[in-house]
Amino acid sequence: MSVPYLLFSLGGVALLVALNAALFGIRGAEIAGAQTVEAYLTQILPAFRGRSMSLGADRTAALAENGVDGALLLVIARGDAFVVRKLGKPLLRAVERRGDCLSLRLADVTLPSVRLALGDAQTAAQWERKLSGVLG
């Protein structure tokens, strides 16, 4: 393949990416609200009954507690769907709180760390206690 053809192809791809960004914008996925998270979790986990739920201030992630078994779940908006992780001993490595922000370190190659700004220091402290209890 000659260099001009390669450059022309790369330019075409760059133009398509720029056109897509101009038409549709560049913004991350968002969670519409706590009800959306609860409906999704009920759909994928038939035994899910929400006990408590907190949506991150940037609306990209949420924490949920299952009232049936006490499981703590992390829900993250990705594209047009959600990624759900059950926060337990093998997955959750560390929890750290600074004010209203929680930092979670996970043993997950695709999601090594998550930072949630919960908008309220008291809510962050409650979730820190729950998550620390899972760590032991």
Coordinates of N, CA and C in Angstrom, one line a residue:
M1 N 0.9 -1.2 0.0 CA 0.0 0.0 0.0 C 0.9 1.2 0.0
S2 N 0.6 2.2 -0.8 CA 1.4 3.4 -0.9 C 1.0 4.4 0.2
V3 N 1.9 5.3 0.5 CA 1.7 6.3 1.5 C 0.5 7.2 1.2
P4 N 0.3 7.7 0.0 CA -0.8 8.6 -0.3 C -2.2 7.9 0.0
Y5 N -2.3 6.6 -0.3 CA -3.5 5.9 0.0 C -3.8 5.8 1.5
L6 N -2.7 5.5 2.2 CA -2.8 5.4 3.6 C -3.2 6.7 4.3
L7 N -2.6 7.8 3.8 CA -2.9 9.1 4.4 C -4.3 9.5 4.0
F8 N -4.8 9.2 2.8 CA -6.1 9.5 2.4 C -7.1 8.7 3.3
S9 N -6.8 7.4 3.5 CA -7.7 6.6 4.4 C -7.8 7.1 5.8
L10 N -6.6 7.5 6.4 CA -6.6 8.0 7.7 C -7.4 9.4 7.8
G11 N -7.2 10.2 6.8 CA -8.0 11.5 6.7 C -9.5 11.2 6.6
G12 N -9.9 10.2 5.9 CA -11.3 9.9 5.8 C -11.9 9.4 7.1
V13 N -11.1 8.6 7.9 CA -11.6 8.2 9.2 C -11.6 9.3 10.1
A14 N -10.7 10.2 10.1 CA -10.7 11.4 11.0 C -11.8 12.3 10.7
L15 N -12.2 12.4 9.4 CA -13.3 13.3 9.0 C -14.6 12.7 9.5
L16 N -14.8 11.3 9.4 CA -16.0 10.7 9.9 C -16.1 10.8 11.4
V17 N -15.0 10.7 12.2 CA -15.0 10.9 13.6 C -15.4 12.3 14.0
A18 N -14.8 13.3 13.3 CA -15.2 14.7 13.5 C -16.6 15.0 13.2
L19 N -17.1 14.5 12.1 CA -18.5 14.7 11.7 C -19.5 14.1 12.7
N20 N -19.1 12.9 13.2 CA -19.9 12.2 14.3 C -20.0 13.1 15.5
A21 N -18.8 13.6 15.9 CA -18.7 14.4 17.1 C -19.5 15.7 17.0
A22 N -19.5 16.3 15.8 CA -20.2 17.6 15.5 C -21.7 17.3 15.5
L23 N -22.1 16.2 15.0 CA -23.6 16.0 14.9 C -24.2 15.5 16.2
F24 N -23.5 14.6 16.9 CA -24.0 14.0 18.1 C -23.4 14.4 19.4
G25 N -22.3 15.2 19.3 CA -21.7 15.6 20.5 C -20.8 14.6 21.2
I26 N -20.0 15.0 22.1 CA -19.1 14.1 22.8 C -19.5 14.2 24.3
R27 N -20.3 13.3 24.7 CA -20.7 13.3 26.2 C -20.8 11.9 26.6
G28 N -20.5 11.7 27.8 CA -20.6 10.3 28.4 C -22.1 9.9 28.6
A29 N -22.3 8.6 28.9 CA -23.6 8.1 29.2 C -24.0 8.6 30.6
E30 N -25.3 8.8 30.8 CA -25.8 9.3 32.1 C -26.9 8.4 32.6
I31 N -27.1 8.3 33.9 CA -28.2 7.6 34.5 C -29.3 8.6 34.7
A32 N -30.5 8.3 34.2 CA -31.6 9.3 34.3 C -32.0 9.5 35.8
G33 N -32.0 8.5 36.6 CA -32.4 8.7 38.0 C -32.3 7.3 38.7
A34 N -32.6 7.4 40.0 CA -32.6 6.2 40.9 C -33.6 5.2 40.4
Q35 N -34.7 5.7 39.9 CA -35.8 4.8 39.4 C -35.3 4.0 38.3
T36 N -34.5 4.6 37.4 CA -34.0 3.9 36.2 C -33.1 2.7 36.7
V37 N -32.2 3.0 37.7 CA -31.3 2.0 38.2 C -32.1 0.8 38.8
E38 N -33.1 1.2 39.6 CA -33.9 0.2 40.3 C -34.6 -0.7 39.3
A39 N -35.2 -0.1 38.3 CA -35.9 -0.8 37.2 C -34.9 -1.8 36.5
Y40 N -33.7 -1.3 36.2 CA -32.8 -2.1 35.5 C -32.3 -3.3 36.4
L41 N -32.0 -3.0 37.6 CA -31.6 -4.1 38.5 C -32.7 -5.1 38.7
T42 N -33.9 -4.7 38.8 CA -35.1 -5.6 39.0 C -35.2 -6.5 37.7
Q43 N -34.9 -5.9 36.6 CA -35.0 -6.7 35.3 C -33.9 -7.7 35.2
I44 N -32.7 -7.4 35.6 CA -31.6 -8.4 35.4 C -31.5 -9.3 36.7
L45 N -31.9 -8.9 37.8 CA -31.9 -9.6 39.1 C -33.3 -9.8 39.6
P46 N -34.0 -10.8 39.3 CA -35.4 -10.9 39.7 C -35.6 -10.8 41.2
A47 N -34.6 -11.2 42.0 CA -34.7 -11.1 43.4 C -34.3 -9.8 44.0
F48 N -34.1 -8.8 43.2 CA -33.7 -7.5 43.7 C -34.8 -6.7 44.3
R49 N -34.6 -6.2 45.5 CA -35.5 -5.3 46.1 C -34.6 -4.2 46.7
G50 N -34.7 -3.0 46.2 CA -33.9 -1.9 46.6 C -34.1 -1.5 48.0
R51 N -33.0 -1.5 48.8 CA -33.1 -1.0 50.2 C -32.6 0.4 50.3
S52 N -31.5 0.7 49.7 CA -31.0 2.1 49.6 C -30.2 2.2 48.3
M53 N -30.2 3.4 47.8 CA -29.6 3.7 46.6 C -29.1 5.2 46.5
S54 N -27.9 5.4 46.0 CA -27.4 6.7 45.8 C -26.8 6.9 44.5
L55 N -27.2 8.0 43.8 CA -26.8 8.3 42.5 C -25.6 9.3 42.6
G56 N -24.5 9.1 41.8 CA -23.4 10.0 41.8 C -23.8 11.4 41.3
A57 N -23.2 12.4 41.7 CA -23.5 13.8 41.3 C -23.4 14.0 39.8
D58 N -22.5 13.3 39.2 CA -22.3 13.4 37.7 C -23.2 12.5 36.9
R59 N -24.0 11.7 37.6 CA -25.0 10.8 37.1 C -24.4 9.7 36.2
T60 N -23.2 9.3 36.4 CA -22.6 8.3 35.6 C -22.5 6.9 36.4
A61 N -22.7 7.0 37.7 CA -22.6 5.8 38.5 C -23.6 5.9 39.7
A62 N -23.9 4.7 40.2 CA -24.8 4.7 41.4 C -24.4 3.5 42.3
L63 N -24.7 3.6 43.5 CA -24.6 2.5 44.5 C -25.9 2.0 44.9
A64 N -26.1 0.7 45.0 CA -27.4 0.2 45.4 C -27.2 -1.0 46.4
E65 N -28.2 -1.1 47.3 CA -28.2 -2.2 48.2 C -29.4 -3.0 48.0
N66 N -29.2 -4.3 47.9 CA -30.3 -5.2 47.7 C -30.9 -5.6 49.1
G67 N -32.2 -5.3 49.3 CA -32.9 -5.6 50.5 C -33.1 -7.1 50.8
V68 N -33.0 -7.9 49.8 CA -33.2 -9.3 50.0 C -32.0 -10.0 50.6
D69 N -30.8 -9.8 50.1 CA -29.6 -10.4 50.6 C -28.5 -9.5 51.1
G70 N -28.8 -8.2 51.1 CA -27.8 -7.2 51.6 C -26.7 -6.9 50.6
A71 N -26.7 -7.5 49.4 CA -25.6 -7.3 48.4 C -25.5 -5.8 48.1
L72 N -24.3 -5.4 47.9 CA -24.0 -4.0 47.5 C -23.6 -4.0 46.0
L73 N -24.2 -3.2 45.2 CA -24.0 -3.2 43.8 C -23.5 -1.8 43.3
L74 N -22.6 -1.9 42.4 CA -22.1 -0.7 41.7 C -22.7 -0.7 40.3
V75 N -23.4 0.4 39.9 CA -24.0 0.4 38.6 C -23.3 1.6 37.9
I76 N -22.8 1.4 36.7 CA -22.1 2.4 35.9 C -22.7 2.5 34.5
A77 N -23.0 3.7 34.1 CA -23.6 3.9 32.7 C -22.5 3.8 31.7
R78 N -22.7 2.9 30.7 CA -21.7 2.8 29.6 C -22.5 2.7 28.3
G79 N -22.3 3.6 27.5 CA -23.1 3.6 26.2 C -24.6 3.7 26.5
D80 N -25.3 2.8 25.9 CA -26.8 2.8 26.1 C -27.2 1.7 27.1
A81 N -26.3 1.2 27.9 CA -26.6 0.2 28.9 C -25.9 0.5 30.2
F82 N -26.0 -0.4 31.1 CA -25.3 -0.3 32.4 C -24.4 -1.5 32.6
V83 N -23.3 -1.2 33.4 CA -22.4 -2.2 33.8 C -22.6 -2.4 35.3
V84 N -22.9 -3.6 35.8 CA -23.2 -3.8 37.2 C -22.1 -4.7 37.8
R85 N -21.6 -4.4 38.9 CA -20.6 -5.2 39.7 C -21.1 -5.4 41.1
K86 N -21.1 -6.6 41.6 CA -21.5 -6.9 42.9 C -20.2 -6.7 43.8
L87 N -20.3 -5.7 44.7 CA -19.1 -5.4 45.5 C -19.0 -6.3 46.7
G88 N -18.1 -7.2 46.6 CA -17.8 -8.2 47.7 C -16.3 -8.3 47.9
K89 N -16.0 -9.3 48.7 CA -14.6 -9.5 49.2 C -13.7 -9.7 48.0
P90 N -13.9 -10.6 47.0 CA -12.9 -10.7 46.0 C -12.7 -9.5 45.1
L91 N -13.8 -8.8 44.8 CA -13.7 -7.7 43.9 C -13.3 -6.4 44.5
L92 N -13.9 -6.1 45.6 CA -13.6 -4.8 46.3 C -12.3 -4.9 47.1
R93 N -11.3 -4.0 46.7 CA -10.0 -4.1 47.4 C -9.9 -3.0 48.5
A94 N -10.4 -1.8 48.2 CA -10.3 -0.7 49.2 C -11.4 0.3 48.9
V95 N -11.7 1.0 50.1 CA -12.7 2.1 50.0 C -12.1 3.3 50.8
E96 N -12.2 4.4 50.2 CA -11.6 5.6 50.8 C -12.6 6.8 50.6
R97 N -12.9 7.5 51.7 CA -13.8 8.7 51.6 C -13.1 9.9 51.9
R98 N -13.4 10.9 51.1 CA -12.9 12.3 51.3 C -14.1 13.2 51.1
G99 N -14.6 13.7 52.2 CA -15.8 14.6 52.1 C -17.0 13.8 51.6
D100 N -17.5 14.3 50.5 CA -18.7 13.6 49.9 C -18.3 12.6 48.8
C101 N -17.0 12.4 48.6 CA -16.5 11.5 47.5 C -16.0 10.1 48.1
L102 N -16.4 9.1 47.4 CA -15.9 7.8 47.7 C -15.0 7.3 46.5
S103 N -13.9 6.7 46.9 CA -13.0 6.1 45.9 C -13.0 4.6 46.2
L104 N -13.3 3.9 45.1 CA -13.3 2.4 45.3 C -12.2 1.8 44.4
R105 N -11.4 1.0 45.0 CA -10.4 0.3 44.2 C -10.9 -1.2 44.0
L106 N -10.9 -1.6 42.8 CA -11.5 -2.9 42.4 C -10.5 -3.8 41.8
A107 N -10.7 -5.1 42.0 CA -9.8 -6.1 41.4 C -10.5 -6.5 40.1
D108 N -10.6 -5.6 39.2 CA -11.2 -5.7 37.9 C -10.4 -5.0 36.8
V109 N -9.9 -5.8 35.9 CA -9.0 -5.2 34.8 C -9.8 -4.1 34.0
T110 N -11.0 -4.3 33.8 CA -11.8 -3.3 33.0 C -12.3 -2.1 33.8
L111 N -12.2 -2.2 35.1 CA -12.7 -1.2 35.9 C -11.9 -1.2 37.2
P112 N -10.6 -0.7 37.2 CA -9.8 -0.8 38.3 C -10.1 0.2 39.5
S113 N -10.7 1.3 39.1 CA -11.1 2.2 40.2 C -12.3 3.1 39.8
V114 N -13.1 3.5 40.8 CA -14.2 4.3 40.6 C -14.3 5.4 41.6
R115 N -14.6 6.6 41.2 CA -14.7 7.7 42.1 C -16.2 8.2 42.0
L116 N -16.9 8.2 43.1 CA -18.2 8.7 43.1 C -18.3 9.9 44.0
A117 N -18.8 11.0 43.5 CA -19.1 12.2 44.3 C -20.6 12.1 44.6
L118 N -20.9 11.8 45.8 CA -22.3 11.6 46.2 C -23.0 12.9 46.6
G119 N -22.4 14.0 46.7 CA -23.0 15.3 47.0 C -23.3 15.5 48.4
D120 N -23.0 14.6 49.3 CA -23.4 14.7 50.7 C -22.4 13.9 51.5
A121 N -21.7 14.5 52.5 CA -20.7 13.8 53.3 C -21.3 12.7 54.1
Q122 N -22.5 12.9 54.6 CA -23.2 11.9 55.5 C -23.6 10.7 54.6
T123 N -24.0 10.9 53.4 CA -24.4 9.7 52.5 C -23.1 9.0 52.2
A124 N -22.0 9.7 51.9 CA -20.7 9.0 51.6 C -20.2 8.2 52.8
A125 N -20.4 8.8 54.0 CA -20.0 8.1 55.2 C -20.8 6.8 55.4
Q126 N -22.1 6.8 55.1 CA -22.9 5.6 55.3 C -22.5 4.6 54.3
W127 N -22.2 4.9 53.1 CA -21.8 3.9 52.1 C -20.4 3.4 52.4
E128 N -19.5 4.3 53.0 CA -18.2 3.9 53.4 C -18.3 2.8 54.5
R129 N -19.2 3.0 55.4 CA -19.4 2.0 56.5 C -19.9 0.7 55.9
K130 N -20.9 0.7 55.0 CA -21.4 -0.5 54.4 C -20.3 -1.2 53.6
L131 N -19.6 -0.5 52.8 CA -18.6 -1.1 52.0 C -17.4 -1.6 52.8
S132 N -17.0 -0.9 53.9 CA -15.9 -1.4 54.7 C -16.4 -2.7 55.4
G133 N -17.7 -2.8 55.8 CA -18.2 -4.0 56.4 C -18.0 -5.2 55.4
V134 N -18.1 -5.0 54.2 CA -18.0 -6.1 53.2 C -16.5 -6.5 53.1
L135 N -15.6 -5.5 53.3 CA -14.2 -5.9 53.3 C -13.7 -6.7 54.5
G136 N -14.4 -6.4 55.6 CA -14.1 -7.2 56.8 C -13.2 -6.5 57.8

